[in-house]
XYZ file of C-alpha atoms in Angstrom:
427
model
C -22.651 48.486 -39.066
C -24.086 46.000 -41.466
C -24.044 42.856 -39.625
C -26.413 41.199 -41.988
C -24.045 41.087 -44.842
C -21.624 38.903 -43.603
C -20.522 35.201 -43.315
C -20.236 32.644 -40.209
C -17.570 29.981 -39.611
C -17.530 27.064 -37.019
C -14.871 24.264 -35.950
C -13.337 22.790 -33.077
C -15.484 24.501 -30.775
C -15.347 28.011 -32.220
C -17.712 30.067 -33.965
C -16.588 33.366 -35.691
C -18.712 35.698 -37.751
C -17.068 38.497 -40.220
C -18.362 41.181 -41.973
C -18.067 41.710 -46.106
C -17.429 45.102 -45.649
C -14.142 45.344 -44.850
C -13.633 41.980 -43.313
C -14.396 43.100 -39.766
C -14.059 40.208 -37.148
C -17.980 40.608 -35.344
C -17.763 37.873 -33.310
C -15.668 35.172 -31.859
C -16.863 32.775 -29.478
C -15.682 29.616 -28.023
C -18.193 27.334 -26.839
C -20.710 29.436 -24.490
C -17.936 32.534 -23.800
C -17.177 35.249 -26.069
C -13.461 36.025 -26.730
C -14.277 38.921 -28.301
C -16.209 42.328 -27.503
C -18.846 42.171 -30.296
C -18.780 44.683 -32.480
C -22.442 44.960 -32.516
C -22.219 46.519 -28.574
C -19.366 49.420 -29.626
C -20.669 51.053 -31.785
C -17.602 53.693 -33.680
C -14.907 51.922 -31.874
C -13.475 49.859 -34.736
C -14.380 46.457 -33.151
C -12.635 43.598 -34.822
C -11.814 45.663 -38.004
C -8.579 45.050 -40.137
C -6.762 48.413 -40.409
C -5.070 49.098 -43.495
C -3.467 50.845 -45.513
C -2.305 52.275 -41.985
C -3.100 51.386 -38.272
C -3.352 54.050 -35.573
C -3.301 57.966 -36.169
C -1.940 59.724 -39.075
C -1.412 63.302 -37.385
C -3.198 66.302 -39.443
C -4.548 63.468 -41.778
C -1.531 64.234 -44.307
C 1.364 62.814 -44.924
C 4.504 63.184 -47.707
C 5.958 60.293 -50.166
C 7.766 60.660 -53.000
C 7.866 63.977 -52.505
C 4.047 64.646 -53.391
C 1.370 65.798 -50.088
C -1.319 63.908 -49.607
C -4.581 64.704 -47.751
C -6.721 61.841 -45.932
C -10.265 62.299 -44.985
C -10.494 63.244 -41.624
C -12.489 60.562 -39.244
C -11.746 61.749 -35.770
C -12.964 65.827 -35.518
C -11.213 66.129 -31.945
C -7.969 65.583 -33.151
C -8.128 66.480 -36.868
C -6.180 62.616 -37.267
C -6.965 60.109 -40.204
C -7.680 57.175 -38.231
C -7.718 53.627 -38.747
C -6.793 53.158 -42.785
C -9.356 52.971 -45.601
C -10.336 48.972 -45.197
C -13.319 49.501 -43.082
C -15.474 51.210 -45.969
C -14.233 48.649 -48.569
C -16.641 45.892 -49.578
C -14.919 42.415 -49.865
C -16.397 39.354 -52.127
C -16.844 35.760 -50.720
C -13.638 33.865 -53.416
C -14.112 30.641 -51.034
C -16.069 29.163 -48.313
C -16.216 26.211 -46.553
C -17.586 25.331 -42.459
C -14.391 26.150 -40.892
C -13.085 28.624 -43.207
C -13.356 31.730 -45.747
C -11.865 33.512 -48.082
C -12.783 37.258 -49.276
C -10.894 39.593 -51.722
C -11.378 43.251 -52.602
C -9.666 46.211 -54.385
C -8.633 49.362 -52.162
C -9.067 51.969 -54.604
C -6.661 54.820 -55.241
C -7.867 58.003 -54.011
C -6.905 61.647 -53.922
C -5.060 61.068 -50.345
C -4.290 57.309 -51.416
C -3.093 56.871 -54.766
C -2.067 53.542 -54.399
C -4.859 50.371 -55.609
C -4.226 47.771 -53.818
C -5.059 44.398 -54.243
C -6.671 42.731 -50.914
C -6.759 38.911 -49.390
C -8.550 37.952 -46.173
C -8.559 35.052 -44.800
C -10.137 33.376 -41.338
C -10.245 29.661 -40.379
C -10.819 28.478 -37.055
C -10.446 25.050 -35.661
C -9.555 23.111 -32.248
C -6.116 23.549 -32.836
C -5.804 27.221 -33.815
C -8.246 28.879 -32.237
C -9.161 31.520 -34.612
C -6.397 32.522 -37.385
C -6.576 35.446 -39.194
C -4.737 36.745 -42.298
C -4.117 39.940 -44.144
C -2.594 39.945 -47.700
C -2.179 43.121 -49.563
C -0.126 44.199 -52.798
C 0.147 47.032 -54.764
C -1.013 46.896 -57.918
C -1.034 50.225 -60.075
C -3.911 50.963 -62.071
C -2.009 51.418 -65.445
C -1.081 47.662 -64.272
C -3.977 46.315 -63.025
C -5.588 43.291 -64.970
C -9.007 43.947 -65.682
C -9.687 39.892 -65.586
C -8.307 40.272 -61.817
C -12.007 39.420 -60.134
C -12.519 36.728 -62.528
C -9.822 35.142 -62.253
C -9.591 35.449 -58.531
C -13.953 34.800 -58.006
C -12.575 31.153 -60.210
C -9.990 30.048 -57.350
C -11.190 27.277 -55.202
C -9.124 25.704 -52.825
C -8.838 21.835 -52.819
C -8.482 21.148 -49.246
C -5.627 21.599 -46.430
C -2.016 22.240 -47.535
C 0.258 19.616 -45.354
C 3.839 20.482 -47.206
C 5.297 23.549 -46.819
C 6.863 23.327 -49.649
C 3.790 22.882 -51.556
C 1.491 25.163 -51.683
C -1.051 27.891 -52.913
C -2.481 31.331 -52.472
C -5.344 29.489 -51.417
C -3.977 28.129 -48.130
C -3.744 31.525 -46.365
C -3.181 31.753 -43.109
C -2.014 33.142 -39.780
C 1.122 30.836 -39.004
C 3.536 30.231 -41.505
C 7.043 30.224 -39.614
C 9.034 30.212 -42.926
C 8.607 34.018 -43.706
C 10.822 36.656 -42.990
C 9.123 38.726 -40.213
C 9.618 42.655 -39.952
C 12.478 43.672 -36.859
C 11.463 45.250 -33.848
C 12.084 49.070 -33.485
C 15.267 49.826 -31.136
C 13.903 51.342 -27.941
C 15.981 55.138 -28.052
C 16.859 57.128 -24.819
C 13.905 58.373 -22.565
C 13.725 62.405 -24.085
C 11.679 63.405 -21.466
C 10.588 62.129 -17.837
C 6.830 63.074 -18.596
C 4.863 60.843 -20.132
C 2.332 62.677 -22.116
C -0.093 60.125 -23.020
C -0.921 59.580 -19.679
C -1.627 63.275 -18.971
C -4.082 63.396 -21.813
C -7.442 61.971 -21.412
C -8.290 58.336 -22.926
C -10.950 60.502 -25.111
C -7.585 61.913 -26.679
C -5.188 59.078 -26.633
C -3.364 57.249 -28.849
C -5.718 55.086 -31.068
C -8.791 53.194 -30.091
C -10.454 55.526 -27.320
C -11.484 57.882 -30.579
C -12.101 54.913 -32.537
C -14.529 55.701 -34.233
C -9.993 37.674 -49.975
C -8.568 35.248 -51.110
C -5.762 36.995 -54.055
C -5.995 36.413 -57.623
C -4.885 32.954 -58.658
C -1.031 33.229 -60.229
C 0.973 30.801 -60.361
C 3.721 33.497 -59.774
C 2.609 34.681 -56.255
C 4.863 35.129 -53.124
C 4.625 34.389 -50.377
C 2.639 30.889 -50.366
C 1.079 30.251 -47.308
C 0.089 27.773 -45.185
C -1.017 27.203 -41.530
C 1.818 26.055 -39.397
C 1.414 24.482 -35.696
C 4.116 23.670 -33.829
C 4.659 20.354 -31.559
C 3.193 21.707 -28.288
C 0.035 22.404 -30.580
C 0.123 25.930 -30.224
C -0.242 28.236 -33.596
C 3.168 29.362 -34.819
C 3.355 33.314 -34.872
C 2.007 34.734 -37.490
C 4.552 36.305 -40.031
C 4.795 39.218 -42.866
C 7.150 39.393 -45.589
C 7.884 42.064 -48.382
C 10.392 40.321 -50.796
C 12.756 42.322 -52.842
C 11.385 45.832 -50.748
C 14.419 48.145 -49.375
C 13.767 48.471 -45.696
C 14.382 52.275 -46.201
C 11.738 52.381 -49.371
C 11.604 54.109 -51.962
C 13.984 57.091 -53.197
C 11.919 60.443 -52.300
C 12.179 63.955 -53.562
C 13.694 66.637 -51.651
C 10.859 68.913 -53.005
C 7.080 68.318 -51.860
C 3.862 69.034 -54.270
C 0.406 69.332 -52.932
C -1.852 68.056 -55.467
C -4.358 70.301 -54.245
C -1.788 73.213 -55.594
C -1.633 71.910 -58.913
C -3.617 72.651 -61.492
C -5.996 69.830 -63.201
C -3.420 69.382 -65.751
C -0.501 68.935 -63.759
C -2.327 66.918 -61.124
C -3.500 64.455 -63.631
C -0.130 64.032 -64.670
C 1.041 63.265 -61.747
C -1.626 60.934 -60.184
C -0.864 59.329 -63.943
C 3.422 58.943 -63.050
C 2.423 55.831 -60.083
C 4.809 55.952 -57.565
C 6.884 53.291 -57.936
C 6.182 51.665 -54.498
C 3.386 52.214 -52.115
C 3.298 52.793 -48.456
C 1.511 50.745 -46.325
C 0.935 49.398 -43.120
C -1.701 47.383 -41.020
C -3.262 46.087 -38.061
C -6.029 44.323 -36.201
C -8.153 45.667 -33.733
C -10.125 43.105 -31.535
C -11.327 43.651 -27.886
C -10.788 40.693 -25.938
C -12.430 39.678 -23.141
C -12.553 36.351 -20.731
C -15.956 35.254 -21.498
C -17.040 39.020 -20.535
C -15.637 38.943 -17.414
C -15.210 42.391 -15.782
C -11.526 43.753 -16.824
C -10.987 44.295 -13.143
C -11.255 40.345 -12.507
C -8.499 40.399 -15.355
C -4.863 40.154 -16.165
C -2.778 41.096 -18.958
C 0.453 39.502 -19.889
C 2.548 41.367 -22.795
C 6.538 40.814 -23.362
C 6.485 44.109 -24.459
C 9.928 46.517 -22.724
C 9.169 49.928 -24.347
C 6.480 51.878 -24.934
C 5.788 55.342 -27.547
C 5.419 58.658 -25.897
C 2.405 60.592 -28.289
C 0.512 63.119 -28.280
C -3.581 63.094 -28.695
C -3.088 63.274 -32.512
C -0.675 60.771 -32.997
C 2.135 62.341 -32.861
C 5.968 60.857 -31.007
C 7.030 62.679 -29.003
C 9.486 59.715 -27.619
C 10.074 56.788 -25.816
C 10.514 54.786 -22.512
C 10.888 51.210 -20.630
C 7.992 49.974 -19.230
C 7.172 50.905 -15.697
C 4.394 51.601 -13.321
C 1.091 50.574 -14.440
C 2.212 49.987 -18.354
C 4.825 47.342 -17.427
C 2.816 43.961 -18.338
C 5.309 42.051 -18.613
C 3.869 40.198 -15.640
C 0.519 39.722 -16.177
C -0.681 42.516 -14.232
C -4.189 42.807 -12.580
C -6.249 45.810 -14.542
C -7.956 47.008 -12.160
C -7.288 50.859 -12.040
C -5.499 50.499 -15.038
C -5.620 53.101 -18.127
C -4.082 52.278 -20.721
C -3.854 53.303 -25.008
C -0.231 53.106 -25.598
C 1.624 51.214 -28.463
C 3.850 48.717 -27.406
C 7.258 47.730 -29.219
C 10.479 45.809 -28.174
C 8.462 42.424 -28.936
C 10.204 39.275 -28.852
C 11.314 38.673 -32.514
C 10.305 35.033 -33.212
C 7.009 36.126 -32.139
C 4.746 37.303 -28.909
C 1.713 36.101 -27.654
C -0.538 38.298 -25.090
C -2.724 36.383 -22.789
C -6.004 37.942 -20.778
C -6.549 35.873 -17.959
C -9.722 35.874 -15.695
C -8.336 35.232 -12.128
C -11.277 33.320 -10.565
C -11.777 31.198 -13.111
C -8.253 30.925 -14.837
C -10.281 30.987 -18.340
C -7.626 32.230 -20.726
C -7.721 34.090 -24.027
C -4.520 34.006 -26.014
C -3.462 35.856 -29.054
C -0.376 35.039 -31.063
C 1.571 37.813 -33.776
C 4.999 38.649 -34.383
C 4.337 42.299 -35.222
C 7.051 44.659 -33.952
C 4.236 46.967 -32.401
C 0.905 46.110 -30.329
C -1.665 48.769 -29.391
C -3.110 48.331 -25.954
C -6.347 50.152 -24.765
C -8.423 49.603 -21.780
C -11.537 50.215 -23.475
C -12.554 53.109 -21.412
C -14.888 54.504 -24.783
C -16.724 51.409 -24.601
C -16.981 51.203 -20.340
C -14.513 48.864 -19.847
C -16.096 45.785 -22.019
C -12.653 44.348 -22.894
C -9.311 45.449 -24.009
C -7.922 46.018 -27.469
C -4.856 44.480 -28.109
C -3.886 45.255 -31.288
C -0.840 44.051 -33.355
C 0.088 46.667 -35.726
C 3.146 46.321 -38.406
C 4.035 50.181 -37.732
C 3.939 52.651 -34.985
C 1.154 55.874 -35.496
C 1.923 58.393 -37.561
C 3.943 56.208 -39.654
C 3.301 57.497 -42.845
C 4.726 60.631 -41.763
C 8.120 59.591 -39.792
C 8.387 56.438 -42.096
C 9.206 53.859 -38.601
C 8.680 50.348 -40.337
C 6.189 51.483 -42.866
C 6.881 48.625 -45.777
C 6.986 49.963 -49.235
C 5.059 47.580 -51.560
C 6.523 47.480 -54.835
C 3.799 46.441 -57.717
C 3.100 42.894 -57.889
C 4.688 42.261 -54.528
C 2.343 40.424 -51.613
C 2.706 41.529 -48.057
C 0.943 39.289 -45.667
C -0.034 39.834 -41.881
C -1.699 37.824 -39.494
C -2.838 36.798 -35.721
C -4.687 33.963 -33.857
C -7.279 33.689 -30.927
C -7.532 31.010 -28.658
C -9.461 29.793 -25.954
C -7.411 27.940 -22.816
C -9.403 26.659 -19.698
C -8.170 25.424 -17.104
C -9.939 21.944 -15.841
């Protein structure tokens, strides 16, 4: 982890430092207390990183669409699972900076097992206000489409201040609250297929996502969405939303046959990495640990309106579903003391959920705010308890395989994704 080759933001009390490499969230702190395990102390556990092109587990590290194979690199050897999306590895350029804010932007190359370029925008501000507000932008771009004058035209973008109408504004006022975008609908909770949960019979080593955890877009005056940040009247950051306009929520048509490039010969596999699928799949997440000033978890509680829960296997796989009970129902703020949990988390509220660690002796209180239709808990067990991921995620695992709420991005098309931090003592 490179922590030297990033950037540092302050306002309102709040002091955040991110990483260039992928835009990995480091730190967050709030006066004296962290809100946020640093990533420096968990070392392989994905602290603070932005997953994308897909959160969580893709089982076997393969996955079908458009009827052609394709083969991730595998990351985690116990499970043989692509973990986590390609953003980590992918360096990001400052577009703008200012105290309280910055703006990176990147290209996601294609690859052999993703052969889809995609164009990337990070942003992070923080102020009294919002806490720390985080957004993800992402859009396909093809590379028979790509402009070559992208990063120059992008690197010339500078933003001239705070957007205050809605109705008004640029690429450059990304953000994690804009209430006016459509937001992605909750998965259905199905029948319970079996009584056994088996997540909890596996060990956290094994589990779902995190225990084996190991900028700014080109200017066009043609982009959508336009963002902005949006507080409401009780002060409190607006959820943060995701839109993909003109995208079928089924995707794109598929074949009935499937190809494995890797069966092809150089010929035929250069013609078809050449024919570009005409959308690409993609989800994403964010994966901070959060923790009340670094209390101990057991001193903590977790509050998450969250009524059903995934049923996987070590790899990723879903095997089902269930309500909430026992020692994953957090729907009351819970204590976590003797508490292990790495489950995703769906049947959100849809106009947006916030998840709230509170430290009981102190009532200090660390707030996050998404509208995702799927959060990742996990205890932190890999990292001895230090905090506890909660991460929103657009899909469930092993989305690119079962296709649950995996967005298709058609070329030209932004997605955007986002969350917020806060800090809320009690005087």
């Amino acid at each position: 982890m490179d922590t030297t080759n990033s950037v540092s933001i302050t306002g309102g009390g709040y002091t955040a430092q991110i990483s260039l490499l992928g835009g990995q969230l480091l730190n967050l702190s709030h006066l004296e207390d962290e809100l946020i395990v640093p990533a420096a102390q968990t070392e392989g556990a994905f602290a603070g990183a932005v997953l994308a092109p897909w959160p969580n587990r893709t089982k076997g590290a393969s996955y079908t669409y458009a009827g052609v194979e394709h083969l991730l690199p595998v990351n985690e050897e116990a499970t043989g699972a692509a973990l986590h999306g390609l953003l980590i590895d992918t360096p990001l350029r400052v577009v703008s900076q200012k105290e309280s804010e910055v703006q990176l932007a990147g290209w996601l190359e294609s690859s052999e097992g993703y052969p889809f370029g995609l164009e990337i925008a990070l942003t992070y501000r923080v102020s009294a206000d919002l806490g720390l507000a985080a957004t993800l932008m992402a859009r396909y771009q093809p590379e028979e489409l790509a402009d070559p004058s992208l990063e120059e035209d992008t690197d010339a973008a500078e933003p001239e201040g705070e957007a205050t109408d809605p109705n008004d504004r640029g690429v450059d006022e990304l953000d994690a609250g804009d209430a006016d975008l459509e937001t992605s609908d909750a998965a259905e909770p199905e029948a319970d297929p079996a009584d056994t949960d088996q997540n909890e019979a596996a060990q956290p080593e094994a589990e779902d996502s995190d225990n084996g955890d190991q900028g700014a877009a080109e200017e066009d005056a043609t982009l959508e969405p336009e963002l902005t940040a949006s507080v409401g009247e009780d002060g409190e950051t607006a959820p943060a939303e995701a839109t993909v306009a003109g995208v079928d929520a089924h995707g794109s048509e598929t074949d009935e046959s499937e190809t494995r490039l890797a069966d092809l010969d150089p010929e035929e596999a250069a013609s078809a990495h050449a024919a570009a699928p005409r959308t690409a799949p993609f989800g994403a997440g964010f994966h901070p640990y959060l923790t009340a000033g670094g209390a101990p978890l057991k001193e903590c509680r977790l509050r998450l309106p969250a009524r059903t829960m995934l049923k996987t296997k070590a790899d990723g796989s879903v095997t089902g579903r269930k309500s909430v009970s026992a020692d994953f129902d957090l729907t009351n703020g819970p204590l976590l003391a003797g508490r292990r949990i790495d489950h995703a988390f769906t049947d959100l509220p849809e106009e947006g959920w916030t998840a709230e660690l509170v430290h009981g002796p102190s009532g200090f209180v660390v707030r996050m705010i998404a509208d995702t239709p799927w959060v990742q808990v996990y205890t932190g067990e890999r990292i001895d308890r230090a905090g506890v991921a909660v991460e929103p995620m657009t899909c469930p695992p092993n989305a690119l395989n079962s296709g649950e709420d995996l967005i298709h991005l058609e070329p030209g098309t932004w997605f955007r994704v986002g969350y917020s931090i806060e800090a809320i003592r009690m005087d």
